[in-house]
Coordinates of C-alpha atoms in Angstrom, one line a residue:
Chain Z
K1 CA 8.1 -2.3 18.1
N2 CA 4.6 -2.9 16.7
E3 CA 4.1 -6.0 14.7
V4 CA 1.6 -6.1 11.9
E5 CA -0.1 -9.1 10.3
Q6 CA -2.3 -8.9 7.2
S7 CA -4.4 -11.5 5.7
P8 CA -4.9 -12.9 3.1
Q9 CA -1.5 -12.3 1.4
N10 CA -3.1 -12.9 -2.0
L11 CA -6.7 -12.6 -3.1
T12 CA -8.2 -13.2 -6.5
A13 CA -11.9 -12.4 -6.9
Q14 CA -14.5 -11.8 -9.6
E15 CA -15.8 -8.4 -10.5
G16 CA -18.6 -7.4 -8.2
E17 CA -17.6 -9.5 -5.2
F18 CA -17.4 -8.1 -1.7
I19 CA -13.8 -8.0 -0.6
T20 CA -12.4 -8.1 3.0
I21 CA -8.8 -7.6 4.0
N22 CA -7.8 -8.0 7.6
C23 CA -5.0 -6.4 9.7
S24 CA -3.9 -7.2 13.2
Y25 CA -1.3 -5.4 15.3
S26 CA 0.5 -6.0 18.6
V27 CA 0.8 -2.6 20.3
G28 CA -2.0 -0.2 21.1
I29 CA -2.0 2.7 18.6
S30 CA -3.2 6.2 18.1
A31 CA -4.3 5.6 14.5
L32 CA -4.1 3.0 11.7
H33 CA -3.5 3.6 8.0
W34 CA -4.8 1.8 5.0
L35 CA -2.7 2.4 1.9
Q36 CA -3.0 1.3 -1.7
Q37 CA 0.0 0.6 -3.9
H38 CA -0.3 0.2 -7.6
P39 CA 2.3 -1.5 -9.8
G40 CA 5.2 1.0 -10.3
G41 CA 5.4 1.9 -6.7
G42 CA 3.0 4.8 -6.2
I43 CA 1.4 4.6 -2.7
V44 CA -1.9 6.4 -1.9
S45 CA -3.3 6.9 1.5
L46 CA -6.9 5.5 1.7
F47 CA -7.8 5.9 5.3
M48 CA -6.4 7.0 8.6
L49 CA -8.6 5.9 11.4
S50 CA -8.5 5.7 15.2
S51 CA -11.9 4.3 16.0
G52 CA -15.1 3.0 14.5
K53 CA -15.6 3.1 10.8
K54 CA -14.9 5.3 7.8
K55 CA -16.3 5.1 4.3
H56 CA -15.1 6.5 1.0
G57 CA -17.0 5.5 -2.0
R58 CA -16.9 1.7 -2.3
L59 CA -14.2 1.4 0.4
I60 CA -15.0 0.9 4.1
A61 CA -12.5 0.7 6.9
T62 CA -13.3 -0.5 10.4
I63 CA -11.1 -0.7 13.5
N64 CA -11.6 -2.4 16.9
I65 CA -9.1 -0.8 19.2
Q66 CA -9.6 -3.3 22.0
E67 CA -9.0 -6.3 19.7
K68 CA -6.2 -4.5 17.9
H69 CA -7.8 -5.4 14.6
S70 CA -8.9 -3.6 11.5
S71 CA -10.6 -4.6 8.2
L72 CA -10.8 -3.0 4.8
H73 CA -13.8 -3.8 2.7
I74 CA -14.4 -3.2 -0.9
T75 CA -18.0 -3.4 -2.2
A76 CA -18.9 -4.1 -5.8
S77 CA -15.3 -4.7 -6.6
H78 CA -13.9 -3.7 -10.0
P79 CA -10.8 -4.6 -11.9
R80 CA -9.4 -1.1 -11.3
D81 CA -9.3 -2.0 -7.6
S82 CA -6.5 -4.5 -8.4
A83 CA -3.5 -3.4 -6.3
V84 CA -1.6 -4.1 -3.1
Y85 CA -3.4 -3.0 0.0
I86 CA -1.2 -2.2 3.0
C87 CA -2.0 -1.7 6.6
A88 CA 0.3 0.4 8.7
V89 CA 0.5 1.4 12.3
P90 CA 2.8 3.6 14.3
Y91 CA 6.2 2.1 14.9
S92 CA 6.0 2.2 18.6
G93 CA 2.3 2.9 19.1
G94 CA 2.3 6.7 19.3
G95 CA 1.2 9.1 16.6
A96 CA 4.4 11.0 16.1
D97 CA 6.8 8.4 14.8
G98 CA 7.3 6.4 11.7
L99 CA 5.0 3.6 10.6
T100 CA 5.4 -0.2 10.6
F101 CA 3.8 -1.7 7.5
G102 CA 2.2 -5.1 6.9
K103 CA 3.5 -7.1 3.9
G104 CA 0.4 -6.2 2.0
T105 CA -2.5 -8.0 0.4
H106 CA -2.1 -8.5 -3.4
L107 CA -5.7 -8.1 -4.8
I108 CA -6.6 -9.1 -8.3
I109 CA -10.2 -8.5 -9.5
Q110 CA -11.0 -10.4 -12.7
P111 CA -13.6 -9.1 -15.1
Chain S
D1 CA 0.1 21.5 -4.3
T2 CA 2.2 19.2 -6.5
G3 CA 2.5 16.4 -4.1
V4 CA 5.6 14.8 -2.8
S5 CA 8.4 14.6 -5.3
Q6 CA 11.5 12.5 -5.3
D7 CA 14.6 12.7 -7.4
P8 CA 15.9 10.7 -9.2
R9 CA 13.3 8.1 -10.1
H10 CA 15.9 5.5 -10.8
K11 CA 19.6 5.2 -9.8
I12 CA 22.0 2.5 -10.9
T13 CA 25.4 2.6 -9.2
K14 CA 28.3 0.4 -8.6
R15 CA 29.1 -1.2 -5.3
G16 CA 31.2 1.1 -3.1
Q17 CA 29.9 4.3 -4.7
N18 CA 28.0 7.0 -2.7
V19 CA 24.5 8.0 -3.7
T20 CA 22.2 10.8 -2.6
F21 CA 18.4 11.1 -3.0
R22 CA 16.2 14.1 -2.6
C23 CA 12.7 14.4 -1.4
D24 CA 10.5 17.6 -1.7
P25 CA 7.5 17.2 0.6
I26 CA 4.2 19.0 0.3
S27 CA 5.1 22.6 1.2
E28 CA 3.1 23.0 4.4
H29 CA 3.9 19.6 5.8
N30 CA 6.2 19.6 8.8
R31 CA 6.8 15.9 9.1
L32 CA 8.9 13.9 6.6
Y33 CA 9.6 10.2 6.6
W34 CA 12.0 8.0 4.7
Y35 CA 11.1 4.3 4.0
R36 CA 12.7 1.5 2.1
Q37 CA 10.8 -1.2 0.2
T38 CA 12.2 -4.4 -1.3
L39 CA 10.4 -6.5 -3.8
G40 CA 7.3 -8.2 -2.3
Q41 CA 7.6 -6.6 1.1
G42 CA 5.9 -3.7 2.7
P43 CA 7.8 -0.5 3.3
E44 CA 10.2 -0.4 6.2
F45 CA 10.6 2.7 8.3
L46 CA 14.1 4.3 8.1
T47 CA 13.9 7.8 9.7
Y48 CA 11.6 10.7 10.5
F49 CA 11.9 14.5 10.7
Q50 CA 9.7 17.0 12.3
N51 CA 10.7 20.3 10.7
E52 CA 14.5 20.2 10.6
A53 CA 15.0 17.8 13.6
Q54 CA 15.6 14.2 13.0
L55 CA 13.5 12.6 15.8
E56 CA 13.7 8.9 15.1
K57 CA 16.0 6.5 13.3
S58 CA 15.4 2.8 12.7
R59 CA 18.1 0.3 13.4
L60 CA 17.9 -0.4 9.7
L61 CA 19.7 2.9 9.2
S62 CA 23.3 1.8 9.5
D63 CA 26.3 4.2 9.8
R64 CA 26.5 4.3 6.0
F65 CA 23.1 6.0 5.8
S66 CA 22.6 9.7 6.7
A67 CA 19.6 11.9 6.2
E68 CA 19.2 15.6 6.5
R69 CA 16.5 18.2 6.3
P70 CA 18.5 21.4 6.8
K71 CA 15.8 24.0 6.4
G72 CA 12.8 21.9 7.4
S73 CA 11.7 21.7 3.7
F74 CA 13.4 19.2 1.3
S75 CA 15.3 16.3 2.6
T76 CA 18.3 14.3 1.4
L77 CA 19.1 10.6 2.1
E78 CA 22.8 9.6 1.4
I79 CA 24.1 6.1 1.3
Q80 CA 27.9 5.8 1.4
R81 CA 29.8 2.8 0.2
T82 CA 26.8 1.2 -1.3
E83 CA 26.3 -2.5 -1.1
Q84 CA 24.1 -4.8 -3.2
G85 CA 21.8 -5.3 -0.3
D86 CA 20.9 -1.6 -0.5
S87 CA 19.1 -2.2 -3.7
A88 CA 15.5 -1.2 -3.0
M89 CA 12.8 1.4 -3.6
Y90 CA 13.4 4.4 -1.3
L91 CA 10.1 6.1 -0.5
C92 CA 9.6 9.5 1.0
A93 CA 6.3 10.6 2.7
S94 CA 5.1 13.8 4.4
S95 CA 2.3 14.8 6.7
L96 CA 1.1 17.6 8.8
G97 CA 1.2 16.8 12.5
S98 CA 1.1 18.3 15.9
G99 CA 2.1 16.4 19.1
S100 CA 0.7 12.9 18.9
Q101 CA -1.8 13.8 16.1
D102 CA -1.0 13.3 12.5
S103 CA -2.6 13.7 9.1
P104 CA -2.7 11.1 6.4
L105 CA 0.6 10.4 4.8
H106 CA 1.4 11.5 1.2
F107 CA 3.9 9.4 -0.5
G108 CA 6.3 10.3 -3.3
N109 CA 6.8 7.8 -6.2
G110 CA 10.1 6.7 -4.8
T111 CA 13.7 6.4 -6.0
R112 CA 14.6 2.9 -7.2
L113 CA 18.2 2.1 -6.4
T114 CA 20.1 -0.7 -8.1
V115 CA 23.6 -1.5 -6.9
T116 CA 25.6 -3.6 -9.3

């Protein structure tokens, strides 16, 4: 079973700061997911990536397959970015099974 | 496309009772997943369907839990003889996948179960 570690667990920053959240996993994977969860439980998929880098607006996700590590960056952070960010990888490495989730990074952006 | 919907949103039940939750995935999605999330933790995988076939079950899914997806569309998750430790948010997600390839997951808003 894949093990996922995220850091930091909690992060408070000022509006405008550049944010980095890290994720490491133990078993080689086909793809890694970054998810965003707002209070109340709704989960939104931000990225699914298997190599390199993806960008969506102010969000950037990178992955290093050899090092089994991914980062999620937020540029020009805004209070509406406050949420829990969760990294998830396939349960046993392959792409056709359930996901194992990190415990999440609780991000607060203060105005 | 109305997204993944789950019913009910909240369920309060007494210990020992049976409960059933329903998930309606995005209509063209062939893969459906059930997860459980307790406060302050990331979701935990419970089980996964491709079309109507249940392909994987976590060890978390004890004999009291059963899931079905009879026609490859909606799915139900039943918990028999509920225990207080079953209290959690039960999340459903769906995706479109083929072989080892998968598309991003779409999550429902979850069913929050409280066992008293």
